[in-house]
Coordinates of C-alpha atoms and ligand atoms in Angstrom, one line a residue:
X1 CA 91.7 113.4 133.1
X2 CA 93.9 115.3 135.4
X3 CA 92.8 117.1 138.4
X4 CA 93.6 120.6 136.8
X5 CA 91.4 119.8 134.0
X6 CA 88.6 118.8 136.1
X7 CA 89.2 121.7 137.9
X8 CA 88.6 124.0 135.2
X9 CA 86.2 122.3 132.9
X10 CA 83.4 123.6 134.9
X11 CA 84.6 126.6 135.8
X12 CA 82.3 129.4 134.7
X13 CA 84.4 133.0 133.6
X14 CA 82.7 135.9 132.8
X15 CA 83.6 138.9 130.5
X16 CA 81.5 142.3 129.7
X17 CA 78.7 140.6 131.1
X18 CA 78.4 137.3 129.4
X19 CA 79.6 133.6 129.9
X20 CA 82.5 132.7 128.0
X21 CA 82.5 129.6 126.4
X22 CA 85.3 126.8 128.0
X23 CA 87.6 127.1 125.2
X24 CA 87.9 130.6 125.3
X25 CA 88.6 130.8 128.7
X26 CA 91.4 128.5 128.4
X27 CA 93.2 130.6 125.5
X28 CA 92.6 134.0 127.3
X29 CA 94.0 132.7 130.6
X30 CA 96.8 131.1 129.0
X31 CA 95.4 127.5 129.8
X32 CA 95.5 124.9 127.3
X33 CA 93.4 121.9 126.5
X34 CA 94.9 120.2 129.8
X35 CA 93.8 122.9 131.7
X36 CA 97.6 123.3 132.3
X37 CA 99.0 127.4 132.9
X38 CA 100.7 127.5 129.8
X39 CA 101.8 131.0 129.2
X40 CA 105.3 130.9 130.5
X41 CA 107.3 134.2 128.8
X42 CA 110.4 132.7 128.0
X43 CA 109.5 129.0 126.9
X44 CA 109.7 128.4 123.1
X45 CA 106.3 128.2 121.6
X46 CA 105.4 126.0 118.5
X47 CA 102.4 125.4 116.5
X48 CA 101.9 122.3 114.4
X49 CA 99.1 122.7 111.6
X50 CA 97.5 119.3 111.3
X51 CA 97.0 116.2 113.7
X52 CA 98.0 113.2 111.7
X53 CA 101.3 110.8 112.2
X54 CA 103.3 113.5 111.0
X55 CA 102.1 116.4 113.3
X56 CA 102.2 114.0 116.6
X57 CA 105.8 112.6 116.0
X58 CA 106.6 115.9 115.4
X59 CA 105.2 117.2 118.7
X60 CA 106.3 114.1 120.4
X61 CA 110.1 114.6 119.2
X62 CA 110.2 118.3 120.1
X63 CA 109.0 117.8 123.7
X64 CA 111.1 114.8 124.4
X65 CA 114.1 116.9 123.0
X66 CA 113.9 120.2 125.3
X67 CA 112.2 120.4 128.4
X68 CA 110.6 123.9 127.7
X69 CA 108.9 123.9 124.4
X70 CA 105.3 123.9 124.5
X71 CA 103.6 122.8 121.4
X72 CA 99.7 123.6 119.9
X73 CA 98.4 121.5 117.0
X74 CA 95.9 123.2 114.8
X75 CA 93.5 120.5 113.0
X76 CA 91.1 121.7 110.5
X77 CA 88.4 118.5 111.4
X78 CA 87.0 118.3 115.0
X79 CA 89.0 114.7 115.6
X80 CA 92.2 114.3 115.7
X81 CA 94.6 111.6 113.7
X82 CA 94.5 112.4 109.7
X83 CA 95.0 109.3 107.5
X84 CA 95.1 107.0 110.4
X85 CA 91.6 107.5 110.7
X86 CA 90.4 108.7 107.4
X87 CA 93.1 106.4 105.4
X88 CA 94.2 103.4 106.9
X89 CA 91.8 100.6 106.0
X90 CA 89.3 99.5 108.0
X91 CA 90.4 95.6 108.6
X92 CA 93.8 97.0 109.6
X93 CA 93.1 98.0 113.2
X94 CA 96.5 96.8 114.4
X95 CA 97.9 99.8 112.1
X96 CA 95.7 102.1 113.9
X97 CA 97.3 101.4 117.4
X98 CA 99.7 104.6 116.8
X99 CA 96.4 106.4 118.1
X100 CA 97.6 105.1 121.6
X101 CA 101.1 107.1 121.4
X102 CA 99.6 110.2 119.7
X103 CA 96.7 110.3 122.7
X104 CA 100.1 110.5 124.9
X105 CA 101.5 113.3 123.0
X106 CA 98.1 115.4 123.1
X107 CA 97.8 114.6 126.7
X108 CA 101.0 115.7 127.6
X109 CA 101.1 118.9 129.7
X110 CA 103.3 120.7 127.2
X111 CA 101.1 119.6 124.3
X112 CA 97.7 120.9 123.3
X113 CA 95.1 120.4 120.4
X114 CA 92.9 122.5 118.7
X115 CA 90.7 120.9 116.1
X116 CA 88.0 122.7 113.7
X117 CA 90.3 125.4 113.0
X118 CA 91.1 125.6 109.3
X119 CA 94.7 127.2 108.7
X120 CA 94.6 129.6 105.4
X121 CA 91.1 129.9 106.3
X122 CA 90.3 130.6 109.7
X123 CA 93.9 131.8 110.8
X124 CA 96.5 132.3 108.2
X125 CA 100.2 131.3 108.5
X126 CA 101.4 135.0 109.1
X127 CA 99.3 135.2 112.3
X128 CA 100.3 132.0 113.4
X129 CA 104.0 132.9 112.8
X130 CA 103.2 136.4 114.9
X131 CA 101.9 134.2 117.8
X132 CA 104.8 131.4 117.7
X133 CA 108.6 131.0 117.6
X134 CA 108.3 128.7 115.1
X135 CA 105.1 126.9 112.9
X136 CA 105.4 123.5 111.4
X137 CA 103.1 123.0 108.3
X138 CA 102.2 118.9 108.7
X139 CA 98.9 119.3 106.6
X140 CA 99.5 116.1 104.8
X141 CA 98.6 115.6 100.9
X142 CA 94.7 116.3 100.5
X143 CA 94.8 116.7 96.7
X144 CA 94.2 114.3 94.1
X145 CA 96.3 113.5 91.0
X146 CA 94.1 113.5 87.9
X147 CA 94.2 111.2 85.1
X148 CA 94.0 113.5 82.7
X149 CA 91.9 111.6 80.0
X150 CA 88.7 112.1 78.2
X151 CA 85.8 110.7 80.5
X152 CA 87.5 110.9 83.5
X153 CA 84.4 113.2 85.2
X154 CA 81.8 110.5 84.0
X155 CA 79.4 108.8 86.6
X156 CA 81.1 105.6 87.9
X157 CA 84.5 107.2 88.1
X158 CA 86.3 107.7 91.5
X159 CA 89.2 108.6 92.8
X160 CA 90.7 106.2 95.4
X161 CA 90.9 109.2 97.9
X162 CA 87.1 110.0 97.8
X163 CA 86.4 106.3 98.0
X164 CA 88.8 105.1 100.7
X165 CA 87.1 108.9 102.6
X166 CA 83.7 107.4 102.2
X167 CA 84.2 104.2 103.4
X168 CA 86.2 105.5 106.1
X169 CA 84.0 108.1 106.9
X170 CA 85.7 111.3 106.1
X171 CA 82.9 113.9 106.4
X172 CA 83.6 115.6 102.5
X173 CA 83.0 112.3 101.1
X174 CA 79.7 111.4 102.9
X175 CA 77.7 111.9 99.8
X176 CA 79.7 110.1 97.2
X177 CA 77.6 106.8 97.3
X178 CA 79.4 105.1 94.4
X179 CA 77.2 102.9 92.2
X180 CA 78.2 99.3 92.8
X181 CA 75.6 97.8 90.7
X182 CA 78.4 96.6 87.9
X183 CA 79.9 93.2 87.8
X184 CA 83.8 94.6 87.0
X185 CA 85.9 97.5 88.7
X186 CA 88.9 98.9 87.1
X187 CA 91.7 100.4 89.5
X188 CA 94.3 102.2 87.8
X189 CA 97.6 102.0 90.0
X190 CA 98.9 99.1 91.8
X191 CA 100.3 100.4 95.1
X192 CA 99.0 99.9 98.6
X193 CA 95.9 102.4 98.4
X194 CA 94.8 100.5 95.3
X195 CA 94.8 96.6 96.8
X196 CA 93.3 98.4 100.1
X197 CA 90.4 99.5 97.5
X198 CA 90.3 96.3 95.9
X199 CA 90.2 94.3 99.4
X200 CA 87.3 96.1 100.6
X201 CA 85.4 95.9 97.1
X202 CA 85.6 92.4 97.6
X203 CA 86.2 91.2 101.3
X204 CA 82.9 89.1 102.6
X205 CA 80.9 91.3 104.4
X206 CA 81.4 88.9 107.7
X207 CA 84.6 90.4 107.9
X208 CA 83.9 94.0 107.3
X209 CA 81.2 94.4 109.7
X210 CA 83.4 93.5 112.5
X211 CA 85.7 96.5 111.5
X212 CA 85.0 100.4 112.1
X213 CA 84.1 101.0 108.5
X214 CA 81.2 103.2 108.3
X215 CA 77.2 101.7 108.1
X216 CA 76.4 103.4 104.9
X217 CA 79.5 102.0 103.4
X218 CA 78.9 98.4 105.0
X219 CA 75.3 98.3 103.4
X220 CA 76.5 99.3 99.9
X221 CA 79.3 97.0 100.1
X222 CA 76.1 94.3 101.3
X223 CA 74.5 95.0 98.2
X224 CA 77.6 95.5 95.9
X225 CA 77.5 93.5 92.2
X226 CA 81.0 93.7 92.1
X227 CA 82.6 90.3 91.5
X228 CA 85.9 91.1 89.4
X229 CA 88.5 93.6 90.4
X230 CA 91.1 94.6 87.7
X231 CA 94.1 96.3 89.6
X232 CA 95.9 97.7 86.4
X233 CA 99.8 99.1 86.3
X234 CA 101.5 101.0 83.3
X235 CA 104.8 98.8 84.1
X236 CA 105.5 95.3 84.5
X237 CA 105.4 93.1 87.8
X238 CA 108.8 93.8 88.8
X239 CA 107.9 97.4 89.2
X240 CA 104.5 97.2 91.4
X241 CA 104.4 99.5 93.9
X242 CA 102.5 97.2 96.7
X243 CA 104.2 95.8 99.6
X244 CA 104.2 92.0 100.6
X245 CA 101.7 91.8 103.1
X246 CA 99.0 93.6 101.1
X247 CA 99.4 91.1 98.5
X248 CA 99.3 88.3 100.5
X249 CA 96.1 89.4 101.8
X250 CA 95.0 89.4 98.3
X251 CA 95.7 86.1 97.5
X252 CA 94.3 84.8 100.7
X253 CA 90.8 86.8 100.5
X254 CA 88.3 84.0 101.2
X255 CA 85.7 83.1 98.6
X256 CA 88.2 85.2 95.9
X257 CA 90.1 83.8 93.1
X258 CA 93.3 85.5 91.4
X259 CA 93.1 85.6 87.6
X260 CA 96.1 86.7 86.1
X261 CA 97.8 86.4 82.9
X262 CA 100.8 84.4 82.5
X263 CA 102.1 86.2 79.6
X264 CA 102.6 89.2 81.7
X265 CA 105.4 87.3 83.6
X266 CA 107.7 86.0 80.7
X267 CA 111.4 86.1 81.6
X268 CA 110.4 86.9 85.3
X269 CA 111.6 83.6 86.9
X270 CA 114.9 84.5 84.9
X271 CA 115.2 87.7 86.4
X272 CA 114.3 87.0 90.1
X273 CA 117.9 86.2 91.0
X274 CA 119.1 89.7 90.4
X275 CA 116.0 91.2 92.1
X276 CA 116.5 93.1 95.8
X277 CA 115.3 91.0 98.7
X278 CA 111.7 92.4 99.7
X279 CA 111.1 92.8 95.9
X280 CA 112.3 89.2 95.1
X281 CA 109.9 88.0 97.9
X282 CA 107.0 90.2 96.1
X283 CA 107.7 89.0 92.8
X284 CA 107.8 85.5 94.2
X285 CA 104.4 85.6 95.4
X286 CA 102.9 87.3 92.3
X287 CA 104.7 84.8 90.2
X288 CA 103.3 81.6 92.0
X289 CA 99.8 83.0 92.1
X290 CA 99.9 83.7 88.3
X291 CA 101.4 80.5 87.6
X292 CA 99.7 78.6 90.2
X293 CA 99.7 74.6 90.2
X294 CA 96.3 73.0 88.9
X295 CA 95.4 71.7 92.2
X296 CA 95.4 75.0 93.8
X297 CA 93.7 76.6 91.3
X298 CA 90.8 73.8 91.7
X299 CA 90.6 74.2 95.2
X300 CA 89.8 78.0 94.5
X301 CA 87.4 77.3 91.4
X302 CA 84.1 77.3 93.9
X303 CA 85.1 81.3 94.3
X304 CA 82.7 83.3 93.2
X305 CA 84.7 86.6 92.9
X306 CA 88.2 87.0 91.1
X307 CA 90.6 89.5 91.1
X308 CA 93.8 90.2 89.0
X309 CA 96.8 92.6 88.5
X310 CA 97.0 93.9 84.9
X311 CA 100.7 95.0 83.4
X312 CA 101.5 97.4 80.8
X313 CA 98.5 99.5 80.3
X314 CA 97.8 102.9 80.8
X315 CA 94.0 104.2 80.9
X316 CA 93.7 106.3 77.3
X317 CA 89.9 107.1 77.7
X318 CA 86.9 106.1 80.0
X319 CA 84.2 104.9 78.0
X320 CA 80.6 106.0 78.4
X321 CA 77.3 103.9 77.9
X322 CA 75.5 106.1 75.2
X323 CA 72.6 105.8 76.8
X324 CA 73.2 106.6 80.4
X325 CA 76.2 108.4 80.1
X326 CA 77.5 106.6 82.7
X327 CA 80.9 104.7 82.7
X328 CA 80.4 101.7 80.7
X329 CA 84.4 100.5 80.0
X330 CA 87.6 101.8 79.7
X331 CA 90.3 102.0 77.0
X332 CA 93.7 100.8 77.8
X333 CA 96.7 101.5 76.0
X334 CA 99.4 98.5 75.5
X335 CA 102.6 99.8 76.5
X336 CA 106.4 97.9 76.5
X337 CA 109.0 99.0 79.0
X338 CA 112.4 100.9 77.9
X339 CA 115.2 100.0 80.4
X340 CA 114.6 97.6 83.3
X341 CA 114.5 97.4 86.9
X342 CA 112.8 100.4 89.1
X343 CA 113.7 102.9 86.5
X344 CA 111.9 101.1 83.6
X345 CA 109.7 103.7 81.8
X346 CA 106.4 102.6 80.3
X347 CA 106.1 103.7 76.5
X348 CA 102.9 103.6 74.4
X349 CA 102.9 100.9 71.5
X350 CA 99.6 102.1 70.0
X351 CA 98.0 99.2 70.3
X352 CA 94.7 99.9 72.7
X353 CA 92.2 97.1 74.5
X354 CA 88.9 97.9 75.6
X355 CA 87.5 96.3 79.2
X356 CA 83.9 96.3 79.9
X357 CA 83.5 97.8 83.7
X358 CA 80.8 100.3 85.2
X359 CA 83.4 101.3 87.8
X360 CA 86.8 103.2 87.5
X361 CA 88.8 104.2 90.5
X362 CA 92.0 106.2 90.0
X363 CA 94.5 105.1 92.6
X364 CA 97.5 107.2 90.9
X365 CA 98.3 109.1 94.1
X366 CA 97.6 112.0 96.4
X367 CA 99.1 115.3 96.4
X368 CA 99.5 118.2 98.7
X369 CA 97.7 121.6 97.9
X370 CA 99.1 125.0 98.9
X371 CA 96.8 126.3 102.1
X372 CA 98.4 130.2 102.4
X373 CA 100.0 131.9 99.6
X374 CA 102.6 133.6 101.9
X375 CA 104.3 130.1 101.9
X376 CA 106.9 129.0 99.3
X377 CA 105.0 126.0 97.0
X378 CA 106.6 124.2 94.5
X379 CA 104.1 123.0 92.2
X380 CA 105.7 120.8 90.0
X381 CA 106.7 118.3 93.0
X382 CA 103.5 119.5 95.0
X383 CA 105.5 119.8 98.2
X384 CA 106.7 122.7 100.1
X385 CA 110.5 123.1 99.1
X386 CA 112.8 122.5 102.2
X387 CA 116.0 121.3 103.5
X388 CA 115.8 118.5 106.4
X389 CA 112.2 120.4 107.2
X390 CA 113.3 123.8 107.1
X391 CA 111.1 125.5 104.5
X392 CA 113.0 127.3 102.0
X393 CA 113.7 131.2 102.3
X394 CA 110.7 131.2 105.3
X395 CA 112.9 131.5 108.5
X396 CA 111.0 129.9 111.5
X397 CA 108.7 127.8 109.2
X398 CA 109.2 124.1 108.7
X399 CA 107.4 120.9 107.2
X400 CA 107.0 117.4 108.1
X401 CA 105.0 114.3 106.8
X402 CA 103.6 114.0 103.3
X403 CA 103.9 117.9 102.4
X404 CA 107.6 117.7 103.2
X405 CA 108.6 114.6 101.4
X406 CA 105.5 113.8 98.9
X407 CA 102.6 111.4 99.1
X408 CA 104.8 108.1 99.7
X409 CA 105.6 106.1 102.7
X410 CA 103.9 104.0 105.7
X411 CA 103.5 105.8 109.1
X412 CA 107.1 104.5 110.1
X413 CA 108.7 106.4 107.0
X414 CA 106.5 109.6 108.1
X415 CA 107.8 109.2 111.8
X416 CA 111.4 109.2 110.5
X417 CA 110.5 112.4 108.6
X418 CA 109.1 114.1 111.2
X419 CA 111.7 113.4 113.3
X420 CA 114.4 114.6 111.3
X421 CA 112.4 118.3 111.1
X422 CA 112.3 118.1 115.1
X423 CA 116.0 117.9 115.3
X424 CA 116.5 120.6 112.7
X425 CA 114.3 122.9 114.7
X426 CA 116.2 121.9 117.7
X427 CA 119.5 122.7 116.0
X428 CA 118.2 126.1 115.1
X429 CA 117.1 126.9 118.6
X430 CA 120.3 125.8 120.2
X431 CA 122.4 127.9 117.6
X432 CA 120.0 130.7 117.8
X433 CA 119.0 130.6 113.8
X434 CA 115.9 130.5 115.5
X435 CA 115.2 133.4 117.8
X436 CA 113.1 132.0 121.0
X437 CA 114.5 134.5 123.6
X438 CA 111.3 137.4 122.9
X439 CA 108.3 136.0 124.4
X440 CA 104.9 134.9 122.3
X441 CA 101.6 134.8 122.9
X442 CA 101.1 131.8 121.2
X443 CA 97.2 130.2 121.6
X444 CA 96.4 133.3 123.8
X445 CA 96.5 135.5 120.8
X446 CA 95.3 133.0 118.2
X447 CA 92.2 132.2 120.4
X448 CA 91.3 135.9 120.8
X449 CA 91.5 136.0 116.5
X450 CA 89.4 133.1 116.6
X451 CA 86.7 134.0 118.7
X452 CA 86.3 137.1 116.6
X453 CA 85.6 135.3 113.5
X454 CA 83.4 133.0 115.2
X455 CA 85.7 129.7 115.0
X456 CA 85.4 127.7 118.1
X457 CA 88.1 125.1 118.8
X458 CA 87.5 121.6 119.7
X459 CA 89.9 120.3 122.4
X460 CA 91.5 116.9 123.1
X461 CA 89.2 116.3 125.9
X462 CA 85.9 117.3 123.5
X463 CA 87.4 114.7 120.9
X464 CA 87.5 112.1 123.9
X465 CA 83.8 112.9 124.3
X466 CA 83.4 112.2 120.3
X467 CA 85.7 109.1 120.9
X468 CA 83.3 107.5 123.6
X469 CA 80.2 108.1 121.7
X470 CA 81.4 106.7 118.6
X471 CA 83.0 103.2 120.3
X472 CA 79.5 103.0 122.5
X473 CA 78.0 103.2 118.7
X474 CA 80.0 100.8 117.9
X475 CA 79.5 98.1 120.5
X476 CA 75.7 98.1 119.8
X477 CA 76.5 96.7 116.3
X478 CA 79.7 94.3 117.3
X479 CA 82.2 97.1 116.0
X480 CA 85.0 99.1 117.4
X481 CA 83.5 102.2 116.4
X482 CA 80.8 103.8 114.4
X483 CA 81.9 106.8 113.0
X484 CA 80.1 110.0 113.2
X485 CA 79.9 111.0 109.8
X486 CA 79.1 115.0 109.8
X487 CA 81.1 117.8 111.2
X488 CA 78.0 119.3 112.5
X489 CA 77.4 116.1 114.7
X490 CA 80.7 115.7 115.6
X491 CA 80.5 119.4 117.0
X492 CA 77.2 118.8 118.6
X493 CA 79.1 115.7 120.5
X494 CA 81.8 117.8 121.5
X495 CA 80.0 120.8 123.1
X496 CA 78.0 118.6 125.2
Ligands
FAD501 P1 97.9 113.0 107.4 O1 97.8 111.8 107.8 O2 97.1 113.4 106.1 O3 97.6 114.1 108.1 C1 97.2 115.7 107.8 C2 96.6 116.0 108.7 O4 96.3 117.8 108.2 C3 95.0 115.8 108.7 O5 94.3 115.3 110.0 C4 94.1 116.9 108.0 O6 93.0 117.2 108.2 C5 95.3 118.3 108.2 N1 94.7 119.3 107.8 C6 94.7 119.3 106.2 N2 94.6 120.6 105.6 C7 94.5 121.5 107.1 C8 94.4 122.7 107.2 N3 94.5 123.6 106.5 N4 94.7 123.1 108.3 C9 94.5 122.2 109.7 N5 94.8 121.1 109.3 C10 94.7 120.5 107.9 N6 100.6 103.7 106.4 C11 100.7 102.6 107.3 O7 102.0 102.0 108.1 N7 99.7 101.4 106.9 C12 98.8 101.8 106.1 O8 98.3 100.9 106.2 C13 98.3 102.8 105.9 N8 97.4 102.8 105.2 C14 97.1 103.9 104.2 C15 95.8 103.7 103.5 C16 95.7 105.2 102.8 C17 94.5 105.5 101.9 C18 96.6 106.1 102.4 C19 96.4 107.4 101.7 C20 98.0 106.0 103.3 C21 98.4 104.9 104.0 N9 99.3 104.7 104.8 C22 99.1 104.0 105.5 C23 100.2 105.9 104.9 C24 100.0 107.0 105.9 O9 98.4 107.2 105.9 C25 101.0 108.4 105.8 O10 102.3 107.9 105.9 C26 100.6 109.4 106.9 O11 99.6 109.6 107.4 C27 101.2 110.8 106.7 O12 100.8 111.8 107.5 P2 100.9 113.2 107.8 O13 100.5 113.7 108.8 O14 102.0 113.9 106.8 O15 99.4 113.4 106.8

């Protein structure tokens, strides 16, 4: 904590005969979350919408590239870090280490975090544009691709987005309480998110209980009857979208046996030599797992849980139990491939196959949604149309992360595309395309607007209070943290 911040955090400022909450004082007096006087007339003021990897990497890059730029992050939730907190699997703590870098950025004297501000609702993009020289939209991909098949709304069908949000403590998914009383779960999609979900469903509780998975999810998984998880893809083994690390984790999962269909791998051995290296290694591992030598298989025979990749299948219909109207199975259409390699297309053959299951999780992709009608949006691609991060036909508006590229790639991919956006912005500032010569009010005027609307932002030091409470709660049960599960609870702790 800086000396400045300590000085100002206890300061009571009076306005029209009443006490102003600390955050309003900071806004009005031109103070940012770090208690630093930030209202300098000539500095370029940039506002970023979101606080996931894209927002933090864009901010980091801008601050580094220009010594005068000031960056404010506006985040819908009271807590920062986006999918690093609410997406990355609880048993992948090493991935979450990026939070340390993000925290350094947030604590930089020229960066401020304002959580609990829903852009598009509490404040419009136009209002942000009036207050800042540039606005970067980095609000990710919070929508869901639907399967478009009958039965999709049945009890027992979930999107991976919600299921992941549930075990990771996303407030909007708290009530999901998925029914895990069935024996077989089918996951549609074969990317890393699908494998994360399969792994969480089948992992021994002793492993999960040492992670930051939420307590309600841990309890539900401890009682889970799910013994078999099928991970279904439209195309073949040479087209899967997962990476080798996630596949290897499945193969090595204790007390669990892979159960593949050898016939799906016909011709794969012959094709191996022509595959690019990462795809070749991934396919070799799948092949080895599918055609496991008998000795290995025996070793695993004691396993009580099974998982398998199922290929060349598309969902046709979710089947209901006529008595309970809950999910009782899934009808899959059998596909053949047209073409080869990455570009091969799945074509239905007309043959179908029913699989009995009580749980269907669709992991066929996230998608961005428009948050403000004034911002151009390509509904077909579900991204904001842009050129190197410059939003088309919207001067002063930029985008980064999954909103810019679509929901693909790991954090490192998001980092690179966010650095590219920052580079475009710096170029535009340097060339004068982005006019930063006139003074802008920045957080000062936005703070006043929010106050009028009854919205109270959460600063980064407020988040640190939440962080401490969560870590303390986790300590009591041997977990790295026990997350607060509602916005109300988060705000209560933040305002203490
Ligand atoms: P996000 O991380 O989604 O951040 C967007 C932020 O914007 C959120 O904080 C959101 O609350 C906020 N926001 C949304 N709407 C508004 C609004 N209206 N106003 C203000 N704020 C708003 N990558 C890895 O490298 N390793 C992994 O193990 C890994 N696991 C993953 C697991 C899952 C389930 C998923 C979905 C992704 C995973 N990724 C992983 C990919 C990684 O999470 C993404 O590359 C990255 O998070 C994308 O960053 P982003 O900032 O664009 O979006």
